Tab-separated table of C-alpha atoms (C1' of nucleotides) in Angstrom:
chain	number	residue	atom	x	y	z
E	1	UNK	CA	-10.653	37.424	-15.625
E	2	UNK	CA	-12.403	34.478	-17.409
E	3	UNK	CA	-9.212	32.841	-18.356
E	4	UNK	CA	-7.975	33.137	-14.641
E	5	UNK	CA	-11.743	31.684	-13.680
E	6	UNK	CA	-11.474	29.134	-16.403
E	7	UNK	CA	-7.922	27.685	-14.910
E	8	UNK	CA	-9.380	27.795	-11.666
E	9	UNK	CA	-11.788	25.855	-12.504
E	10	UNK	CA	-9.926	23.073	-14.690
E	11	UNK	CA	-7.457	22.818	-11.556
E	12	UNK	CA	-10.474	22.282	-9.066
E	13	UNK	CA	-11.767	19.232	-11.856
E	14	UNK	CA	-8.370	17.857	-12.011
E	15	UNK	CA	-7.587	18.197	-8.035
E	16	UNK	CA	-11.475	16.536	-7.111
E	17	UNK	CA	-11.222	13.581	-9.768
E	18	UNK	CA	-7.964	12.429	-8.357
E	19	UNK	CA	-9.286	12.278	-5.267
E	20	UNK	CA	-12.489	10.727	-6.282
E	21	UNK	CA	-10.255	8.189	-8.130
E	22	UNK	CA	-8.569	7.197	-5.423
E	23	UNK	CA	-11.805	6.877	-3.021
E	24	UNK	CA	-13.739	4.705	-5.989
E	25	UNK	CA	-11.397	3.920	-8.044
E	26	UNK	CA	-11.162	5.251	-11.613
E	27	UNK	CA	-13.870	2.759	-13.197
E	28	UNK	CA	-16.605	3.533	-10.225
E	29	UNK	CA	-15.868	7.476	-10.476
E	30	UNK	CA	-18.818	8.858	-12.599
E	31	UNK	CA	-18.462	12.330	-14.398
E	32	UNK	CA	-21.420	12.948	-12.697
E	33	UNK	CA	-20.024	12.200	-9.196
E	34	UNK	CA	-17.343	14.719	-10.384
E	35	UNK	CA	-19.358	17.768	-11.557
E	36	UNK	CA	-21.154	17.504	-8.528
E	37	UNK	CA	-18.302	18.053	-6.335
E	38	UNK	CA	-16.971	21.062	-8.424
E	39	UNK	CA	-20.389	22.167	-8.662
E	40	UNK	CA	-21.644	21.984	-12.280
E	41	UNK	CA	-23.531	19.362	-14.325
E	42	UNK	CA	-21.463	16.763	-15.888
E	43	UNK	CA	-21.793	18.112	-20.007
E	44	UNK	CA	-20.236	21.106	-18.315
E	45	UNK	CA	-17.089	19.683	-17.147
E	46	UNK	CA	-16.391	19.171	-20.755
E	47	UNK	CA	-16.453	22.671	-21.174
E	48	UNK	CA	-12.932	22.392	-19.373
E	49	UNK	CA	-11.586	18.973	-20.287
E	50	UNK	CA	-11.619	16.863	-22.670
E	51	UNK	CA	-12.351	13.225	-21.491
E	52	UNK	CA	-12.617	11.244	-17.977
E	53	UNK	CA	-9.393	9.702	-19.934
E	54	UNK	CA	-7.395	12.640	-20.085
E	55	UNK	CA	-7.183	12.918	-16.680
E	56	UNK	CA	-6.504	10.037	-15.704
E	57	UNK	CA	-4.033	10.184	-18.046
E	58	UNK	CA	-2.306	13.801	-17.073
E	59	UNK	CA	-2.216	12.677	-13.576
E	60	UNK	CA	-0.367	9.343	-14.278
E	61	UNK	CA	2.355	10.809	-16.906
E	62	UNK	CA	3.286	14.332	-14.722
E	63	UNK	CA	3.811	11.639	-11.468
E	64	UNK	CA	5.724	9.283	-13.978
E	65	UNK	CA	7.832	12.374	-15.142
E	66	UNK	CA	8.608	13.625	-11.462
E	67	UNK	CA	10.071	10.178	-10.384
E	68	UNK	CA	12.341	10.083	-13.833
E	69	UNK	CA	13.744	13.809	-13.130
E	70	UNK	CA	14.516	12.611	-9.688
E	71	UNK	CA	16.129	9.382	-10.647
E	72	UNK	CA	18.087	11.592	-13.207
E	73	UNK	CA	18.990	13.735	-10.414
E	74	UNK	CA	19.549	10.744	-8.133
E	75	UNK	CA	21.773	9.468	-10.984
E	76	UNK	CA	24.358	12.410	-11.037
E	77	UNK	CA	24.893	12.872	-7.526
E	78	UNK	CA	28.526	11.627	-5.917
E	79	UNK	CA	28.025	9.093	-3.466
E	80	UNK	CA	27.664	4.830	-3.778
E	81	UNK	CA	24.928	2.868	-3.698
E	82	UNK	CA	23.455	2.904	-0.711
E	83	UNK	CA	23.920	6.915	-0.806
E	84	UNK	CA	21.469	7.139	-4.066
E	85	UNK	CA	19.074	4.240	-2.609
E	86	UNK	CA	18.470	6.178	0.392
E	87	UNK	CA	17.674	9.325	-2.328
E	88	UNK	CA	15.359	7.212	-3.996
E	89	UNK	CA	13.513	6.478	-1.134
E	90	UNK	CA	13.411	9.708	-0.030
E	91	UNK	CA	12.055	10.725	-3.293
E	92	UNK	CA	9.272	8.129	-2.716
E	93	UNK	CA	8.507	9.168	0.772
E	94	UNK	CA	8.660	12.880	0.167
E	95	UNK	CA	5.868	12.274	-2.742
E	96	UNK	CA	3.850	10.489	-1.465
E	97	UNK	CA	3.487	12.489	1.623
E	98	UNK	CA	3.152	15.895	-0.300
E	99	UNK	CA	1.091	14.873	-3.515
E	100	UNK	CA	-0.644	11.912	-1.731
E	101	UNK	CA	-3.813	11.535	-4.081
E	102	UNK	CA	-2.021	11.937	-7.183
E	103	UNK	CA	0.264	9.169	-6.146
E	104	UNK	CA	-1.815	7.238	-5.293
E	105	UNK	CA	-3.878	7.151	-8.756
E	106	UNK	CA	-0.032	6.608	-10.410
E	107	UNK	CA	0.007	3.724	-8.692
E	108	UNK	CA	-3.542	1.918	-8.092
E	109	UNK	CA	-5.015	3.131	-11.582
E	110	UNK	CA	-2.444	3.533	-14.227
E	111	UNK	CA	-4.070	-0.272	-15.302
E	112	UNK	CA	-7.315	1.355	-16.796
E	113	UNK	CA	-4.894	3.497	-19.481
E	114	UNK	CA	-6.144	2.897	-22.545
E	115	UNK	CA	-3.452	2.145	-25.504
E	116	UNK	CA	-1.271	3.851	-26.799
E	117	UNK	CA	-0.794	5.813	-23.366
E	118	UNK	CA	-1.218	2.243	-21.501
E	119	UNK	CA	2.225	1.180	-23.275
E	120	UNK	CA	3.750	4.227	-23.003
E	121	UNK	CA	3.192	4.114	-19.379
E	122	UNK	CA	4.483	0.679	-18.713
E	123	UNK	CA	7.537	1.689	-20.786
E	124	UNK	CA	8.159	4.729	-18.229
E	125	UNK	CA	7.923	2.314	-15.273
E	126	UNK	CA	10.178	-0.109	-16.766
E	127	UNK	CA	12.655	2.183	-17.305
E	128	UNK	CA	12.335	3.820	-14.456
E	129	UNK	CA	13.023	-0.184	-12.681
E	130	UNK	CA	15.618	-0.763	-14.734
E	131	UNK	CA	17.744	2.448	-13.462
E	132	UNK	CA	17.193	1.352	-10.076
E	133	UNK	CA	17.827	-2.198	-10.720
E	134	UNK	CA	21.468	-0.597	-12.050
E	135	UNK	CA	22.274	1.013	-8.739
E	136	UNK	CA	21.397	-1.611	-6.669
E	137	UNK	CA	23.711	-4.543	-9.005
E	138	UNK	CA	26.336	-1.967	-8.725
E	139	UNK	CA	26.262	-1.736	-4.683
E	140	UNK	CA	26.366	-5.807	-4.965
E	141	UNK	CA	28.947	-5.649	-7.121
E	142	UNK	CA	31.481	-3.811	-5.034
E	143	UNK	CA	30.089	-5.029	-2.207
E	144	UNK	CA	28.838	-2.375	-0.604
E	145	UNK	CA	25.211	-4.390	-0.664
E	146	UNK	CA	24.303	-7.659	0.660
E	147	UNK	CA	25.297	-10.374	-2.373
E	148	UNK	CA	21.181	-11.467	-2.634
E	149	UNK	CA	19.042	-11.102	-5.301
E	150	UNK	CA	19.086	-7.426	-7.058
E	151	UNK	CA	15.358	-8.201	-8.364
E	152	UNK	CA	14.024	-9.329	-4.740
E	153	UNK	CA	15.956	-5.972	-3.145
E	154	UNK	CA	14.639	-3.705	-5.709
E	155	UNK	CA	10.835	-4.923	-5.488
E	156	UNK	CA	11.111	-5.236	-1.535
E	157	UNK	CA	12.289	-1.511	-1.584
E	158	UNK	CA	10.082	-0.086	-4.069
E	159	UNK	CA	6.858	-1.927	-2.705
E	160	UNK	CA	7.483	-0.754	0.965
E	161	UNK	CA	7.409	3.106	-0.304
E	162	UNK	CA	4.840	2.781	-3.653
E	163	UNK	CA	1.758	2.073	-0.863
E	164	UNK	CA	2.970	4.451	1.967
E	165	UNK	CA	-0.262	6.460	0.571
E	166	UNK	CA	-2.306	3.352	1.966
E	167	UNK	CA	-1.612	3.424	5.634
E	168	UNK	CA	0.323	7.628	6.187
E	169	UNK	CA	-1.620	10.243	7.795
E	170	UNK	CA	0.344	13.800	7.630
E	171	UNK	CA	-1.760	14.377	10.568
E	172	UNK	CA	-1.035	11.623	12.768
E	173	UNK	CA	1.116	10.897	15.422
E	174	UNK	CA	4.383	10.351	13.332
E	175	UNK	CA	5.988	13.257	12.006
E	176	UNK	CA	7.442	13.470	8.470
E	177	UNK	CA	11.084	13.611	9.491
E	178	UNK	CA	10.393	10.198	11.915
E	179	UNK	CA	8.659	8.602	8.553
E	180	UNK	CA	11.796	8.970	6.625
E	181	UNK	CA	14.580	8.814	9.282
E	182	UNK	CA	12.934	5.256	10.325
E	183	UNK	CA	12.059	3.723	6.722
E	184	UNK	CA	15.348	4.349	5.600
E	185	UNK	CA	17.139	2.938	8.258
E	186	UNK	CA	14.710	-0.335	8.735
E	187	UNK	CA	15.040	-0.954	4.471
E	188	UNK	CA	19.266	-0.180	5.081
E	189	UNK	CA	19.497	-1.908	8.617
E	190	UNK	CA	16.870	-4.166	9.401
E	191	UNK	CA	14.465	-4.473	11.882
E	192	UNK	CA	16.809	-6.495	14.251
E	193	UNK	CA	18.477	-4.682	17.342
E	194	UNK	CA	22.305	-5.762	16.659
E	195	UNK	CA	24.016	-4.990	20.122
E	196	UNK	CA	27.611	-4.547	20.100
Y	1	UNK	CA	-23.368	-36.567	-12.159
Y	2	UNK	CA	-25.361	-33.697	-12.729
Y	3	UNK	CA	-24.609	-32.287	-9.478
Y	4	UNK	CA	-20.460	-32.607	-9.833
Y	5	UNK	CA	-20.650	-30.908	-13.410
Y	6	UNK	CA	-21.896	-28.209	-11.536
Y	7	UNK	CA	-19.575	-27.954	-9.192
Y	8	UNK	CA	-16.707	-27.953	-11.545
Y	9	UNK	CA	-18.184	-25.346	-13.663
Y	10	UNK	CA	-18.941	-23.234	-10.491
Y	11	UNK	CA	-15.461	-23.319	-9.247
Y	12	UNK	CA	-14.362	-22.827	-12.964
Y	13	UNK	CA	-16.796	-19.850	-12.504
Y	14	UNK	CA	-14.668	-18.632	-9.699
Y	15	UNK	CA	-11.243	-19.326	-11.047
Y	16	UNK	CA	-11.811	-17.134	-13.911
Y	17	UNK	CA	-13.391	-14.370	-12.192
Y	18	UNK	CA	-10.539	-14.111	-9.904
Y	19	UNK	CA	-8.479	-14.130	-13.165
Y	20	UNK	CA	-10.650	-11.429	-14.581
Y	21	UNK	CA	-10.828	-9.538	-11.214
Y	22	UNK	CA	-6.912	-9.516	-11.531
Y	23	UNK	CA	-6.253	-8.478	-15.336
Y	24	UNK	CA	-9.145	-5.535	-15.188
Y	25	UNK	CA	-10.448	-4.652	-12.037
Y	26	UNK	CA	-13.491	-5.437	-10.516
Y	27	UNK	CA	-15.607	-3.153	-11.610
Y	28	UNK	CA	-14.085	-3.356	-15.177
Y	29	UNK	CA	-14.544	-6.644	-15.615
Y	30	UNK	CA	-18.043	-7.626	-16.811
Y	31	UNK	CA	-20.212	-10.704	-16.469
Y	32	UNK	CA	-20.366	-11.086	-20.314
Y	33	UNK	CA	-16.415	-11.379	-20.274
Y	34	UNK	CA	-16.430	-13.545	-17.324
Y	35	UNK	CA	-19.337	-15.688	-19.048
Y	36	UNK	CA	-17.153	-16.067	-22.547
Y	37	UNK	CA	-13.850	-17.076	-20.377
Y	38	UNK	CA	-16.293	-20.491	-19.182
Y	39	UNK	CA	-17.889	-20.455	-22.864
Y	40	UNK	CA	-21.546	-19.768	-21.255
Y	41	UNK	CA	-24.070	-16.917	-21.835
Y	42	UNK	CA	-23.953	-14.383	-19.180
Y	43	UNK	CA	-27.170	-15.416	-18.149
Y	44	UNK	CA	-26.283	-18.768	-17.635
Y	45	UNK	CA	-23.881	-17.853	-14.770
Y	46	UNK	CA	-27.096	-16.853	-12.868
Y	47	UNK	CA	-27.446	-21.054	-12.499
Y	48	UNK	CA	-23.967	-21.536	-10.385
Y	49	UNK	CA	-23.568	-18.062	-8.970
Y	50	UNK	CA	-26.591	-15.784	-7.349
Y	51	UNK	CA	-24.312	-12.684	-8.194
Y	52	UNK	CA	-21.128	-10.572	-9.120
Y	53	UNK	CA	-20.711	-9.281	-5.857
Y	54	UNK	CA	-20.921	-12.754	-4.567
Y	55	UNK	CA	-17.590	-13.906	-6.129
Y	56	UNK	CA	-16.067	-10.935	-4.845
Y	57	UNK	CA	-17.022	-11.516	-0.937
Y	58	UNK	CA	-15.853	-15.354	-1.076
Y	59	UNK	CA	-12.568	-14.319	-2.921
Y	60	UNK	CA	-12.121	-11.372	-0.201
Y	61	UNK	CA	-12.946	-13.365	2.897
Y	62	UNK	CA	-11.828	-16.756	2.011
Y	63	UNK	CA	-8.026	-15.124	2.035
Y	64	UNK	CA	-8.656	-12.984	5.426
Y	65	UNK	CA	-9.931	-16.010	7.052
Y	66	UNK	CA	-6.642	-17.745	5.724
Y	67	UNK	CA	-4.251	-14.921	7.021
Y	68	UNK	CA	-5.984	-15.047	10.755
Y	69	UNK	CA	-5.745	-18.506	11.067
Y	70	UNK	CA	-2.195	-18.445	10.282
Y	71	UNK	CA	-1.747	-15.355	13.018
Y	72	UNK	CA	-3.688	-17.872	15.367
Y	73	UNK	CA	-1.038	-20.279	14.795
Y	74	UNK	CA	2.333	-18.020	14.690
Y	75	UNK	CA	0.647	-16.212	18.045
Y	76	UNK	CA	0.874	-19.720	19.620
Y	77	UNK	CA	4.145	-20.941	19.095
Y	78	UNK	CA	7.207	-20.300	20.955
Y	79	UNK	CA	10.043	-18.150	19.997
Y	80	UNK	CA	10.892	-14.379	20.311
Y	81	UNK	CA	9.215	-11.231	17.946
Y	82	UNK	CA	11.845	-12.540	15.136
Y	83	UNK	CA	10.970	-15.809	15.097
Y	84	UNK	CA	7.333	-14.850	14.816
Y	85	UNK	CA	7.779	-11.835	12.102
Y	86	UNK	CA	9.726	-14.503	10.091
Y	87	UNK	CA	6.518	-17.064	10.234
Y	88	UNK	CA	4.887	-14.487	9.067
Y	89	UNK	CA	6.496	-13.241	6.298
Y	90	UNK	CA	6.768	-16.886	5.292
Y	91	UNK	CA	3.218	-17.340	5.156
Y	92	UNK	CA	2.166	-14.219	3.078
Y	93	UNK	CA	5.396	-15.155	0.753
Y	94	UNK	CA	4.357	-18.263	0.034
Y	95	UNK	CA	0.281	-17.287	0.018
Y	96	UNK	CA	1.485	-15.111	-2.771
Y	97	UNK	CA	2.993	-17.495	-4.873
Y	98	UNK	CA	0.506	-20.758	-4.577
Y	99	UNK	CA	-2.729	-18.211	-4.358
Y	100	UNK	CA	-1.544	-15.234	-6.638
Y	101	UNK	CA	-4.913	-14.487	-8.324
Y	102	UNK	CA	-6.920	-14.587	-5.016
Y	103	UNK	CA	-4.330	-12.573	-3.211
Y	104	UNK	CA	-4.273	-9.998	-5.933
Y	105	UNK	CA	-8.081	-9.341	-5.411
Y	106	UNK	CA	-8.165	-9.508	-2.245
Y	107	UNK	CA	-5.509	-7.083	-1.739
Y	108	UNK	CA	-6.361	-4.722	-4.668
Y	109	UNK	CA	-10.582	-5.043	-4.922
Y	110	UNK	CA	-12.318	-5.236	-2.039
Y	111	UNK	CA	-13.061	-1.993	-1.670
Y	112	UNK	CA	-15.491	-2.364	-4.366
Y	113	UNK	CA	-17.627	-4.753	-1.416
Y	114	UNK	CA	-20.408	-2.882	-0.374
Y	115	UNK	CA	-21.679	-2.557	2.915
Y	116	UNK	CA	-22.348	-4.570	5.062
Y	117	UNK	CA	-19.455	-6.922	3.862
Y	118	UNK	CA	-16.962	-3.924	3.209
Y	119	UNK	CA	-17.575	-3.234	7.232
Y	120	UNK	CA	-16.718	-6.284	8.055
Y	121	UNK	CA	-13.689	-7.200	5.949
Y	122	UNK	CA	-12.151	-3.618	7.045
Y	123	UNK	CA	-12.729	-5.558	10.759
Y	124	UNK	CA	-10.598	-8.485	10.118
Y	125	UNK	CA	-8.339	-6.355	7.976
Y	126	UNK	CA	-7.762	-4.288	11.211
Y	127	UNK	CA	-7.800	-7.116	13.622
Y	128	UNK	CA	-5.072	-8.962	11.670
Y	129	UNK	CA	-2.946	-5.778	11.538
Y	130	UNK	CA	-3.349	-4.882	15.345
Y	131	UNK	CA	-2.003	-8.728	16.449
Y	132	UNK	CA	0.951	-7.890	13.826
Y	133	UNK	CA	1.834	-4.614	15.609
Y	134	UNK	CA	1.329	-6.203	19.053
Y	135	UNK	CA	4.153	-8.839	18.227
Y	136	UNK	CA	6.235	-5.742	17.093
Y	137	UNK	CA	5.671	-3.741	20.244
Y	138	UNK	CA	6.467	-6.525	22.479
Y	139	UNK	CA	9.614	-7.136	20.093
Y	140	UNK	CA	10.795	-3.608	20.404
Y	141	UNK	CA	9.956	-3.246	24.435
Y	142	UNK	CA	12.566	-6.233	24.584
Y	143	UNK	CA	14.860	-5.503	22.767
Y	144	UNK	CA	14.853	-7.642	19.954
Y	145	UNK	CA	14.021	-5.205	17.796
Y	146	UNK	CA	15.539	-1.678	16.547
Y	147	UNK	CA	13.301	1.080	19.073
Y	148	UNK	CA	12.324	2.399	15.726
Y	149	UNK	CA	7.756	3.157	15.592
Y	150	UNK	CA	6.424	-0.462	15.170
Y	151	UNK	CA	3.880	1.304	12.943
Y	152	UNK	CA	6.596	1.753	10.654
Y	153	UNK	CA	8.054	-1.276	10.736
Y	154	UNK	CA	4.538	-2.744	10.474
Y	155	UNK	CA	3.740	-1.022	7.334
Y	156	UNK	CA	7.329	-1.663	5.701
Y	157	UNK	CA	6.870	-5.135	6.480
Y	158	UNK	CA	3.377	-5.324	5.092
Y	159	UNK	CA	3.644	-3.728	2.067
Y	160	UNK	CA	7.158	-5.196	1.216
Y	161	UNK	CA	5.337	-8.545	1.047
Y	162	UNK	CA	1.335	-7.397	-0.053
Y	163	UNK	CA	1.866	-6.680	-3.455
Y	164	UNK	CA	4.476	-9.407	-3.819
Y	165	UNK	CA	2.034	-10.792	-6.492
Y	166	UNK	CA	2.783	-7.430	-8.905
Y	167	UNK	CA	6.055	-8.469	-9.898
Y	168	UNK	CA	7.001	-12.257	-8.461
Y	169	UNK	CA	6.595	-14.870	-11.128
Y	170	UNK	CA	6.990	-18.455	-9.816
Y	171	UNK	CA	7.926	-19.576	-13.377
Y	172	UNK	CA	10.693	-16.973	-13.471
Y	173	UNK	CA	14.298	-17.644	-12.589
Y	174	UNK	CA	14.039	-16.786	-8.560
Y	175	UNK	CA	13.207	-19.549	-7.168
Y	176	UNK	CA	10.370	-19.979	-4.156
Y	177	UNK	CA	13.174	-20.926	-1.179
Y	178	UNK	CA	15.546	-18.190	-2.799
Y	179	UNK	CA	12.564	-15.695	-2.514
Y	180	UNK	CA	11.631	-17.026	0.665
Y	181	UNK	CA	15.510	-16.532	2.086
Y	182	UNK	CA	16.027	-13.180	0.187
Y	183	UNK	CA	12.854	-11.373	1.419
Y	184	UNK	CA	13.195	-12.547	5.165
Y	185	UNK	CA	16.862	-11.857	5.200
Y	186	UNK	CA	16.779	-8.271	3.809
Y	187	UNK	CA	14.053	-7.095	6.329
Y	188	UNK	CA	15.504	-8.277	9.059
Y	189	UNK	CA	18.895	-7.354	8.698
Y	190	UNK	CA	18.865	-5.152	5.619
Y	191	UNK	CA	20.592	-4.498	2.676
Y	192	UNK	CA	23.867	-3.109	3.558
Y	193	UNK	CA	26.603	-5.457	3.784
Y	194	UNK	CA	28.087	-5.742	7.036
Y	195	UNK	CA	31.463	-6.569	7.348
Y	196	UNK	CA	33.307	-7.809	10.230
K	1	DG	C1'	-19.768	28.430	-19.688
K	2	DT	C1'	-23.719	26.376	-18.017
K	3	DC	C1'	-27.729	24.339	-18.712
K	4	DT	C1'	-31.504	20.585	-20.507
K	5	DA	C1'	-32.148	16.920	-23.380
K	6	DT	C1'	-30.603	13.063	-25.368
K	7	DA	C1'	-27.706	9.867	-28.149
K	8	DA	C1'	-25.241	5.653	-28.039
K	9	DC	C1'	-23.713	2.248	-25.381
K	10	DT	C1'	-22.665	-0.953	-21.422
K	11	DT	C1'	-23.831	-2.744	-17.152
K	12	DG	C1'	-25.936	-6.615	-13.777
K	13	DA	C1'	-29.701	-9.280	-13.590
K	14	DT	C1'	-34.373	-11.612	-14.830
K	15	DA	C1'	-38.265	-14.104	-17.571
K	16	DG	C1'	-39.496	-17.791	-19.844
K	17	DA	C1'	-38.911	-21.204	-23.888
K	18	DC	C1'	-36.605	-25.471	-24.506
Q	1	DG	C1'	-28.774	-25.585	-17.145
Q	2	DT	C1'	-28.501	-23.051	-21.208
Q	3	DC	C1'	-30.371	-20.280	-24.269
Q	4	DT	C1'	-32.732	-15.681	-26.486
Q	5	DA	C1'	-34.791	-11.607	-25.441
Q	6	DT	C1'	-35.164	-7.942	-22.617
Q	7	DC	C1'	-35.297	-4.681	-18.697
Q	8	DA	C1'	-33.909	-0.912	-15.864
Q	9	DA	C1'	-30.291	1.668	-14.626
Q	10	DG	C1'	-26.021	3.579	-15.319
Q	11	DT	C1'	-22.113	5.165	-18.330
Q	12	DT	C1'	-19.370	8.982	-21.313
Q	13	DA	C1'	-20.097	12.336	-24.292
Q	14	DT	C1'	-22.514	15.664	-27.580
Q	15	DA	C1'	-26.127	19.175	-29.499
Q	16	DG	C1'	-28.018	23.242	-29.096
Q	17	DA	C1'	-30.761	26.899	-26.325
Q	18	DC	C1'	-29.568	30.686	-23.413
DNA sequence: GTCTATAACTTGATAGAC
DNA sequence: GTCTATCAAGTTATAGAC
């Protein structure tokens, strides 16, 4: 039963210190601010972890590794480009609506990594860019995508998902279904009404 | 003489925090960094500046001041929701690339301002965003636009263009008018190609 | 595992000589 | 205006009693 307790407790530090993360930010979170919420004093959190560090850096490499097995996924799948963009960006949406704080600390406060994790990280992202950046020149290429600029699509596209966490409330007035259905279709359509 | 020195070395004193603001953070960066990037004591910046914070609130408000007086202008000009979405876009595109270190802070820091500044800014913030979505909902009711949720569209529009400053770099090989076309052009009419 | 006490350090900001 | 010296408060993390 201790072991059980212990996990239970090292999941409560890790779920509380993302979100205190993302309210302060991962420099103004103290370890202090931390135990309080999980209800110890802060030389006892260390009973369970091993550094503020370490969790920052857990929660940055398990997001990192979730959008790389869905790229890989993404990758496989039959279908042209605009079939695997539209995956992509359901991968985004779907995250960041279901695993909202830990997204969000992926993406605001990866920067305060310290090396060698810090370029290890960047690495991940790059790659991940880079995979995308290949489905989108192939789309151009056979023209099933506008002929503009691969690097201005793929930036436009990511940035309009990677802060969805900034302005989405699960509880509001638009339902998750509407959220994707209408993202999609704006980043694949436009915004413009085209009558026939 | 005296009093111009000072004046250059106080908005040297700014440019470099912004700078510093950028690379780490607010709350990372420290005044004894700051100090050594304008080769003074940290002290010394006590002379030009009354405090940390104080950088941070002319940064923050200096750009939302800038954004609302270019919704003052695009509100009063003729032409339908397109025309107006387009000015817009235009002006945070190109705010991005001639102001990239003050857009970066104020888009990424100031939620380190404390109260009664963070209040405020949060105001503007919201103020700004509501005049946005009103051109949106008057673009949809007519039928300009797609009768997709204008929050949507809002947010994708934002956040296509808010963290332009993460990845654009003017010196690169995508040119400002090719960014400018590119951007505009995709979120109006999106990526697919259309062909007739 | 949790606590108190504390080490070792960094932070923003000030006092006062020059 | 710039410096040295310093303060008071905050930081992460550890030592050792229980």
């Amino acid at each position: 039963m201790q072991e059980n307790e212990k996990k239970n407790k090292k999941q409560d530090i890790y779920r509380e210190a993302a979100k205190l993360f993302r309210e302060k930010g991962y420099n103004a979170a103290s370890m202090r601010d931390l135990a309080e919420r999980v209800q110890l004093k802060a030389s006892s959190l260390y009973s369970h972890i091993g550094s503020k560090e370490e969790i920052l850096v857990k929660i940055c490499f398990d997001n990192a590794n979730h959008f790389i097995d869905g790229m890989e996924k993404v990758e496989n799948m039959k279908g042209g480009a605009a079939d695997k963009i539209k995956a992509l960006l359901l991968l985004h949406i779907r995250t960041a609506i279901e695993e909202t704080t830990a997204v969000t600390v992926f993406n605001d406060e990866w920067k305060h990594l310290s090396e060698p994790q810090l370029s290890e990280f960047v690495k991940l992202r790059k790659d991940y860019e880079n995979r995308f950046r290949k489905i989108i020149k192939k789309g151009i290429d056979e023209g099933e995508l506008k002929d503009l600029s691969a690097e201005i699509f793929l930036y436009s596209l990511l940035n309009s998902v990677y802060w969805l966490h900034n302005w989405y409330r699960p509880q509001g007035k638009i339902k998750p279904e509407q959220l994707e259905h209408d993202i999609v279709l704006m980043l694949m359509d436009g915004i413009i009404n085209v009558r026939m």
